[in-house]
mmCIF file with all atom_site columns, C-alpha atoms and ligand atoms in Angstrom:
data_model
loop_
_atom_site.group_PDB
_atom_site.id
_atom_site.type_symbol
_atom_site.label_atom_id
_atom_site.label_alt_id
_atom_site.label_comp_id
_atom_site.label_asym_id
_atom_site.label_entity_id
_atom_site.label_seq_id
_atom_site.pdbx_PDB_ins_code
_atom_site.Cartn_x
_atom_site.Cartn_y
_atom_site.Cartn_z
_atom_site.occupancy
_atom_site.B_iso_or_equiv
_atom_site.pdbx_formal_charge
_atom_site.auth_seq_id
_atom_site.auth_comp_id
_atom_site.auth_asym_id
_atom_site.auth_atom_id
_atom_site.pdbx_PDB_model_num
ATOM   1   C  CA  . UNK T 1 1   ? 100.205 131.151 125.807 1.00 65.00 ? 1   UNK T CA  1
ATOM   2   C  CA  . UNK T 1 2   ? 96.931  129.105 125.734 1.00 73.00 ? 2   UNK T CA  1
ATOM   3   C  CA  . UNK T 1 3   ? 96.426  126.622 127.322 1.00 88.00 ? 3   UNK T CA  1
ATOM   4   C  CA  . UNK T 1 4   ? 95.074  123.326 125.369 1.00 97.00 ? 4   UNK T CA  1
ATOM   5   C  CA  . UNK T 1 5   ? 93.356  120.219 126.749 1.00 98.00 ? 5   UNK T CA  1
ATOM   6   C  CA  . UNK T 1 6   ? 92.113  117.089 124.911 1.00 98.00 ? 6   UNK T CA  1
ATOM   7   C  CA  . UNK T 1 7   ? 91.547  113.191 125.271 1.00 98.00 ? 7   UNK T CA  1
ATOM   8   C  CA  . UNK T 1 8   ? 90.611  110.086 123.507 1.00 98.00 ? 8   UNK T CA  1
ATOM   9   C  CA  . UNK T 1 9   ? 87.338  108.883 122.547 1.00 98.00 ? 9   UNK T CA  1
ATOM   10  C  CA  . UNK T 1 10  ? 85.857  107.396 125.388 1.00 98.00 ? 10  UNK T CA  1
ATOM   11  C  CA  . UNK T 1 11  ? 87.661  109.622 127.741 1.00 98.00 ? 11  UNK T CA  1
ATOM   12  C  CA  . UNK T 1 12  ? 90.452  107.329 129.647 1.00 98.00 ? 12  UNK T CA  1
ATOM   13  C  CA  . UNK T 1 13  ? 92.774  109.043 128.657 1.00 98.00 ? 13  UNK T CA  1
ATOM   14  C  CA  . UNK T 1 14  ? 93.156  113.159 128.925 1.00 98.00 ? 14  UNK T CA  1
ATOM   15  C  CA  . UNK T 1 15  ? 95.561  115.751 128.335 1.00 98.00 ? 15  UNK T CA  1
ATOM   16  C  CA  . UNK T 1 16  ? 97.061  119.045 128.568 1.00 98.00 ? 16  UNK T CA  1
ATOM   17  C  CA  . UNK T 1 17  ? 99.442  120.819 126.252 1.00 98.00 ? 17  UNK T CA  1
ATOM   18  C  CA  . UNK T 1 18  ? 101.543 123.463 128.522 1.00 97.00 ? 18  UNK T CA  1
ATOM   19  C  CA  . UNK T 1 19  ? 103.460 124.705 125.283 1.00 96.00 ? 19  UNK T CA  1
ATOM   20  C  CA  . UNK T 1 20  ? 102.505 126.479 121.927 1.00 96.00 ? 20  UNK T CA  1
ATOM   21  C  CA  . UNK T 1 21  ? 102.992 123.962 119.074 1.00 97.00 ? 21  UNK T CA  1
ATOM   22  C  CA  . UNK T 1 22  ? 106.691 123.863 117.223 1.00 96.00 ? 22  UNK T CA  1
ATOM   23  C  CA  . UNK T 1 23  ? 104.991 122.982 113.814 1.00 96.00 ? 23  UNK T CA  1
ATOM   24  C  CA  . UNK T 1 24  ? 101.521 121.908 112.712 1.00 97.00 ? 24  UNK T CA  1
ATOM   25  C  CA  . UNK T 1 25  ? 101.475 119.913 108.921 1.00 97.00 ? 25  UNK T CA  1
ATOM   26  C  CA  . UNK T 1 26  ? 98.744  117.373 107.734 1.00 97.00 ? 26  UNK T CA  1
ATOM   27  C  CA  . UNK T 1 27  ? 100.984 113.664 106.786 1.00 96.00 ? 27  UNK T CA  1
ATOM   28  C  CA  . UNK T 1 28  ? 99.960  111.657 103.630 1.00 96.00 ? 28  UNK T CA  1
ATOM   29  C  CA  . UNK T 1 29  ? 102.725 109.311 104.251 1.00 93.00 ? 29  UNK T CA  1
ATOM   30  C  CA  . UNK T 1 30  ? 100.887 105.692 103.890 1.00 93.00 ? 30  UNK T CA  1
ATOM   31  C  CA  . UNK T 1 31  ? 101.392 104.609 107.919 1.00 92.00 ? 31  UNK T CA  1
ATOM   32  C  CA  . UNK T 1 32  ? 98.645  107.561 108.256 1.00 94.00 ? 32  UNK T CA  1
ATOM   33  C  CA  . UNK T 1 33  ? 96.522  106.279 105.946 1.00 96.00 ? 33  UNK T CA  1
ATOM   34  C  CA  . UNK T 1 34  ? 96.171  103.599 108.241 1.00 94.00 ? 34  UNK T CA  1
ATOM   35  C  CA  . UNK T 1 35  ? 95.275  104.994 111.064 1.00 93.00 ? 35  UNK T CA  1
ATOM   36  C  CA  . UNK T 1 36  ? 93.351  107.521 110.022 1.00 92.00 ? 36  UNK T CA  1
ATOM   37  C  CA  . UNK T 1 37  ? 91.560  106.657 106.489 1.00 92.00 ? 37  UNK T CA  1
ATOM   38  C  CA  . UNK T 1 38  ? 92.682  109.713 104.993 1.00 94.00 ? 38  UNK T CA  1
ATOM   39  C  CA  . UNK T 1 39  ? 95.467  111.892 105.889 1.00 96.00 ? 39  UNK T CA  1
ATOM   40  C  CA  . UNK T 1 40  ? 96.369  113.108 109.941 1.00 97.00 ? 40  UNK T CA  1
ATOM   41  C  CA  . UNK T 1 41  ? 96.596  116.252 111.138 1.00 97.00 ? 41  UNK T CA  1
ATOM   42  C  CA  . UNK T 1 42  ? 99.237  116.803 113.456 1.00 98.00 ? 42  UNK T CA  1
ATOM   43  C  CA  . UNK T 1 43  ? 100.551 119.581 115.491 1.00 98.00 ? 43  UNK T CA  1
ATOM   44  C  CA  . UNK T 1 44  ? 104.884 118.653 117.086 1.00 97.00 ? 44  UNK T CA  1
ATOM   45  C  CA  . UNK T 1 45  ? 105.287 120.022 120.875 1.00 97.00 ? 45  UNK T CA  1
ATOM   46  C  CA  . UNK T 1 46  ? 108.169 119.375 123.041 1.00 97.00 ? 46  UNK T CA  1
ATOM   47  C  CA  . UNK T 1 47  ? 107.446 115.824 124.682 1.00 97.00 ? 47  UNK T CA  1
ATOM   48  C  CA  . UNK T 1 48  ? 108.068 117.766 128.329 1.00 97.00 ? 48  UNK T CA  1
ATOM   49  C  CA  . UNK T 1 49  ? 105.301 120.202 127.529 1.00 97.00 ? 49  UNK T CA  1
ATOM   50  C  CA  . UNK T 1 50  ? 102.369 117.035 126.970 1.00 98.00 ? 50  UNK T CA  1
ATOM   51  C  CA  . UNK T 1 51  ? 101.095 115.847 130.631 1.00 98.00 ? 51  UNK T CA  1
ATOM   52  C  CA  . UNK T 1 52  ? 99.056  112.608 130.111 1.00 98.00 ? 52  UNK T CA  1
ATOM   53  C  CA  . UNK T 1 53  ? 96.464  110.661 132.193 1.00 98.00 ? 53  UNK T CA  1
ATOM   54  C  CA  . UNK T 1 54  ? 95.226  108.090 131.717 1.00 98.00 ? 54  UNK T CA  1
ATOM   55  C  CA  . UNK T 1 55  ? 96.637  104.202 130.001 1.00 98.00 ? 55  UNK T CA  1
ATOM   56  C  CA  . UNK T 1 56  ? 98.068  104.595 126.407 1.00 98.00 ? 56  UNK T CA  1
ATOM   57  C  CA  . UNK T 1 57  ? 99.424  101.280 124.062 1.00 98.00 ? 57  UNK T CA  1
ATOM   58  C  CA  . UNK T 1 58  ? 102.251 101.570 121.988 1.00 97.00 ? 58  UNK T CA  1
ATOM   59  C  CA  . UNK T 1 59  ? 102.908 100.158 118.862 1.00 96.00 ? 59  UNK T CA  1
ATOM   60  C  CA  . UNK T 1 60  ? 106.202 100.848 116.832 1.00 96.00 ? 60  UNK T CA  1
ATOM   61  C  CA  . UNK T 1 61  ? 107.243 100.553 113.439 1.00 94.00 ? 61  UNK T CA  1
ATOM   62  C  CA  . UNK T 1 62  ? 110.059 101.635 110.790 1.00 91.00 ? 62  UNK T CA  1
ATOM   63  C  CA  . UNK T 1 63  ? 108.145 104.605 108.936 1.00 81.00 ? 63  UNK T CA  1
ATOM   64  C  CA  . UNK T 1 64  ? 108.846 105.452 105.368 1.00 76.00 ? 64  UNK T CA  1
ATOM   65  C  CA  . UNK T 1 65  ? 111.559 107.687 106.377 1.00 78.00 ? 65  UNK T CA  1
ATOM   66  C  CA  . UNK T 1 66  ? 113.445 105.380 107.994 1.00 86.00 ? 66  UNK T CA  1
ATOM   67  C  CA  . UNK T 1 67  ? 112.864 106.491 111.447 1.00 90.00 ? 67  UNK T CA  1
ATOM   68  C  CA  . UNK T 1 68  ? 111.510 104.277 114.232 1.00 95.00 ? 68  UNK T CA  1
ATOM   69  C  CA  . UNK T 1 69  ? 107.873 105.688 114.907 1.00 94.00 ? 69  UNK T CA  1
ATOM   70  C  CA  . UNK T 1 70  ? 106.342 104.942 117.711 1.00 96.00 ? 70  UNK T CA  1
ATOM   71  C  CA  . UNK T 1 71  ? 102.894 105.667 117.841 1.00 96.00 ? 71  UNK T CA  1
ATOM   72  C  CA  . UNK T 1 72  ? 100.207 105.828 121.156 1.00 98.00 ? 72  UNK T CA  1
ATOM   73  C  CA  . UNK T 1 73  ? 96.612  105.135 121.223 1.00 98.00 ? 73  UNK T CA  1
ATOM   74  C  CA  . UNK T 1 74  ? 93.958  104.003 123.699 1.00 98.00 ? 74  UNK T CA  1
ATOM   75  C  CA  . UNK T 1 75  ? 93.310  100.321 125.093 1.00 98.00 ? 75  UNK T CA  1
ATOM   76  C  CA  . UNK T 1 76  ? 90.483  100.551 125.436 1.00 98.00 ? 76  UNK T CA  1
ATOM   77  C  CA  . UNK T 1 77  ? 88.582  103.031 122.486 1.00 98.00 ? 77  UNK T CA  1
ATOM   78  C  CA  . UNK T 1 78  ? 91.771  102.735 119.931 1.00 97.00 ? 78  UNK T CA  1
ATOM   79  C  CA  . UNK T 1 79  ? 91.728  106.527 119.424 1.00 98.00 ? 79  UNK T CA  1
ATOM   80  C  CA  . UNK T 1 80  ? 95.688  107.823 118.137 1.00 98.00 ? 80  UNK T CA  1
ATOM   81  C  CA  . UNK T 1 81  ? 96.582  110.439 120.207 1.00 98.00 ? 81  UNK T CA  1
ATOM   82  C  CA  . UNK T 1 82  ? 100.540 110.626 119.709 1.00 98.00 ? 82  UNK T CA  1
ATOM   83  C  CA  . UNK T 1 83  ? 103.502 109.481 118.298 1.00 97.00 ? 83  UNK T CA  1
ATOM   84  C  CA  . UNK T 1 84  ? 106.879 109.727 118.614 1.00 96.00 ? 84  UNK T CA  1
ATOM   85  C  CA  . UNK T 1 85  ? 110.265 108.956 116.207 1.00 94.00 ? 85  UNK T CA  1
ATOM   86  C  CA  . UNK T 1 86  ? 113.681 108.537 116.290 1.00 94.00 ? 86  UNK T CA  1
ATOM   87  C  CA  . UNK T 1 87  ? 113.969 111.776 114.110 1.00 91.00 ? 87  UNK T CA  1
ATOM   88  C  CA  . UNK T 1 88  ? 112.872 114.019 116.357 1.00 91.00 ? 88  UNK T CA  1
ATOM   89  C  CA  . UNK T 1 89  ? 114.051 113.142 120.011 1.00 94.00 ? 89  UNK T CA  1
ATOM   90  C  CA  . UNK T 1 90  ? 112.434 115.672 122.619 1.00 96.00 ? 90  UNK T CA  1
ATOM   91  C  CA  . UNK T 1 91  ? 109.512 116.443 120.812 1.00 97.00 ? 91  UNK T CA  1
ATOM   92  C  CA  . UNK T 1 92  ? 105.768 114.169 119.846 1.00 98.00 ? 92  UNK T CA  1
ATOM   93  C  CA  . UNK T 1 93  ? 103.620 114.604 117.754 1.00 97.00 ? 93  UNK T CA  1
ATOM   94  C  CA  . UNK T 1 94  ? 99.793  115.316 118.464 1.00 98.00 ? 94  UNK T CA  1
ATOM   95  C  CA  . UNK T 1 95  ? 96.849  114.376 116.773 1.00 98.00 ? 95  UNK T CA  1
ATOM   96  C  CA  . UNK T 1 96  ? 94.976  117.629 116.315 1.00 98.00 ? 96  UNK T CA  1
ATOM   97  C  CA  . UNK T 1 97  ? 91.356  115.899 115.935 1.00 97.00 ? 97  UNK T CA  1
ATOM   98  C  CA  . UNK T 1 98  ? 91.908  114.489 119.750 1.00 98.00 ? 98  UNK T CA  1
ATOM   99  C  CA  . UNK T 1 99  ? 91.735  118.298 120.936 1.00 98.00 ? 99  UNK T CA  1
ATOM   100 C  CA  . UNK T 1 100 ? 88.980  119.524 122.655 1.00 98.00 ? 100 UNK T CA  1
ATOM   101 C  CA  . UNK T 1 101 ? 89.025  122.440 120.467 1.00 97.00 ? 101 UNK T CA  1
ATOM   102 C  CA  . UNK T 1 102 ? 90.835  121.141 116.899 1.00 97.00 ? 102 UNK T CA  1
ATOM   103 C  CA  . UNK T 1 103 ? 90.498  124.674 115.388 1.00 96.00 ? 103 UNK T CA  1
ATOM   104 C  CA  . UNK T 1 104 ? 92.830  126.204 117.818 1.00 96.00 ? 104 UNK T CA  1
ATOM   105 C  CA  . UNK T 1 105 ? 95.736  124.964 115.458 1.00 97.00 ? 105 UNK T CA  1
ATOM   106 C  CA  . UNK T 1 106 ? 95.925  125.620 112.029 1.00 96.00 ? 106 UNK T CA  1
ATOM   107 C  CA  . UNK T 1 107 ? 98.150  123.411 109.542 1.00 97.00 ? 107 UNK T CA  1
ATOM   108 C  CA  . UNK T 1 108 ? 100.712 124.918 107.779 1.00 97.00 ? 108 UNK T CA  1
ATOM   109 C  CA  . UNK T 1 109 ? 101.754 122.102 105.199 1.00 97.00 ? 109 UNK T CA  1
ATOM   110 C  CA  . UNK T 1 110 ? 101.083 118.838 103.514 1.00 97.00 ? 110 UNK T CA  1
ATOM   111 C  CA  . UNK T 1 111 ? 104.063 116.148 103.964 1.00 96.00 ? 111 UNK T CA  1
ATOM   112 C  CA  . UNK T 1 112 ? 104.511 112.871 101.945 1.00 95.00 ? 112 UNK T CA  1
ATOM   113 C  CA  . UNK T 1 113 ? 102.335 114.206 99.766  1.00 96.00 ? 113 UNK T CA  1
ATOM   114 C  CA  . UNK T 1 114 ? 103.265 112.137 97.083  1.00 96.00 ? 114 UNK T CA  1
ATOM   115 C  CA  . UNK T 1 115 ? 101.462 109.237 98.732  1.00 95.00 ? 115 UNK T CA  1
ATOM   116 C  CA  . UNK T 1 116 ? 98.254  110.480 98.919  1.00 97.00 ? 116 UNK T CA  1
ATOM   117 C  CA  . UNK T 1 117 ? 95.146  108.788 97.176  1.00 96.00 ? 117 UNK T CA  1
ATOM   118 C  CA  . UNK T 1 118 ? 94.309  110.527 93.815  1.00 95.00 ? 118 UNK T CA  1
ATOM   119 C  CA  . UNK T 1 119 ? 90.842  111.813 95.512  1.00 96.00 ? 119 UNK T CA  1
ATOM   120 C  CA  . UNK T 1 120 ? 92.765  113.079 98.381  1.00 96.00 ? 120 UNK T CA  1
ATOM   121 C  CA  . UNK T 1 121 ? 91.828  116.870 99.025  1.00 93.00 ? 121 UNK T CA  1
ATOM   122 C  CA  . UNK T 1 122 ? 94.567  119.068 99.560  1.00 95.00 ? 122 UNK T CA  1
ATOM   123 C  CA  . UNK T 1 123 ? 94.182  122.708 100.466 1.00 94.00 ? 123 UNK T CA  1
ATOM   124 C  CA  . UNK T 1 124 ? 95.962  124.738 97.202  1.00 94.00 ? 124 UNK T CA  1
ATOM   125 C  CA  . UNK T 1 125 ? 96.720  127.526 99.556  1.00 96.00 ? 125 UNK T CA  1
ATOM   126 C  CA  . UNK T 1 126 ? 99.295  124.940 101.463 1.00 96.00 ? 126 UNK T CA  1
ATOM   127 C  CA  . UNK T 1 127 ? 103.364 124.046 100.478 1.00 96.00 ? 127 UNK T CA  1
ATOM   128 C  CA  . UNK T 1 128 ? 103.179 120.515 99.717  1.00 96.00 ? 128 UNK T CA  1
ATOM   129 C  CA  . UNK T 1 129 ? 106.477 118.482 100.761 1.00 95.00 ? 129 UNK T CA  1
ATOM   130 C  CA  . UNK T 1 130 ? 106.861 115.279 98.428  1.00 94.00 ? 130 UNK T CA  1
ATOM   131 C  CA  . UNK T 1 131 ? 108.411 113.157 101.189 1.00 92.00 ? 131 UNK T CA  1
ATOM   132 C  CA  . UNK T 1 132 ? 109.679 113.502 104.558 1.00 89.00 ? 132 UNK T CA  1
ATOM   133 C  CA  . UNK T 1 133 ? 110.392 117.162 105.519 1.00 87.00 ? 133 UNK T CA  1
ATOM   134 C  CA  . UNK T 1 134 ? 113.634 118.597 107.938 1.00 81.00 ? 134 UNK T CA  1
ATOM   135 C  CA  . UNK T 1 135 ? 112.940 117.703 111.175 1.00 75.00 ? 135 UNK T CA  1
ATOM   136 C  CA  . UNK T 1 136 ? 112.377 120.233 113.583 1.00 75.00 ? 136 UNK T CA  1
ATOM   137 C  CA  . UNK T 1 137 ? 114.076 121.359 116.325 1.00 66.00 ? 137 UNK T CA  1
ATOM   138 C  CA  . UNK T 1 138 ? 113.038 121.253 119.534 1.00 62.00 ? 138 UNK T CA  1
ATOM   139 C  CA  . UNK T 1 139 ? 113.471 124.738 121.370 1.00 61.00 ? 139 UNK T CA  1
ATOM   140 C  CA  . UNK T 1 140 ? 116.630 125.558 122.995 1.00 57.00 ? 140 UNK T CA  1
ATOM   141 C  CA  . UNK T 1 141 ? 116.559 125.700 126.847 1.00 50.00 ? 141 UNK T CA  1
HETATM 142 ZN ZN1 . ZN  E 2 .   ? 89.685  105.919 124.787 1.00 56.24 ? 201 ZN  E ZN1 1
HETATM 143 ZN ZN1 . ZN  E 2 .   ? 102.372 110.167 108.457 1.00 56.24 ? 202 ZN  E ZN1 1
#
């Protein structure tokens, strides 16, 4: 198993993944657009794998699906580094660009991507799910 690191911008706050991802899928659902511009690349681990330093802020809100998303960035440089929902207790998403090396995880699918912008690029080669896809499970044990 390899062992990941990664941080915010300015560096407060670090971390280190101690599991291999559960799923990794690029969201076009219209929260994301917010944060990120464009679309976010995410990779789910179980929430017990992710050890954090550092000072996060929280802010929550009711996502498309329905779900209450809660979603963790820095004070003090704003950078998103996680987020998790109501739909998937036990397991957070991570925001691939924060890792020190992003190419270590490759996306395997684009969700809610109906939303996206017309000039939105999305890789052919990928399943695109419309809206929200099944929720994971986290793994047993
Ligand atoms: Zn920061
Ligand atoms: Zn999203």
């Amino acid at each position: 198993m390899t062992q990941r690191t990664g941080g915010c911008l300015c560096g407060q706050v670090r971390y280190r993944l101690s599991a291999e991802p559960v799923v990794s899928r690029l969201c076009w659902c219209r929260d994301c657009q917010h944060i990120a511009g464009n679309g976010t690349a995410n990779a789910i681990f179980p929430t017990d794998s992710i050890q954090i330093t550092g000072t996060t802020a929280e802010f929550s809100s009711r996502g498309d699906s329905g779900n209450l998303v809660s979603r963790r960035f820095c004070p003090q440089c704003g950078c998103h580094l996680f987020a998790d929902s109501t739909g998937r207790v036990g397991l957070t998403v991570v925001r691939l660009g924060t890792l020190d090396e992003p190419s270590s995880i490759r996306p395997v699918a684009n969700i809610w991507s109906a939303s996206a912008p017309d000039w939105a690029c999305l890789d052919p080669g990928l399943p695109r799910i419309e809206h929200q896809p099944q929720s994971p499970q986290p793994p047993a044990g």
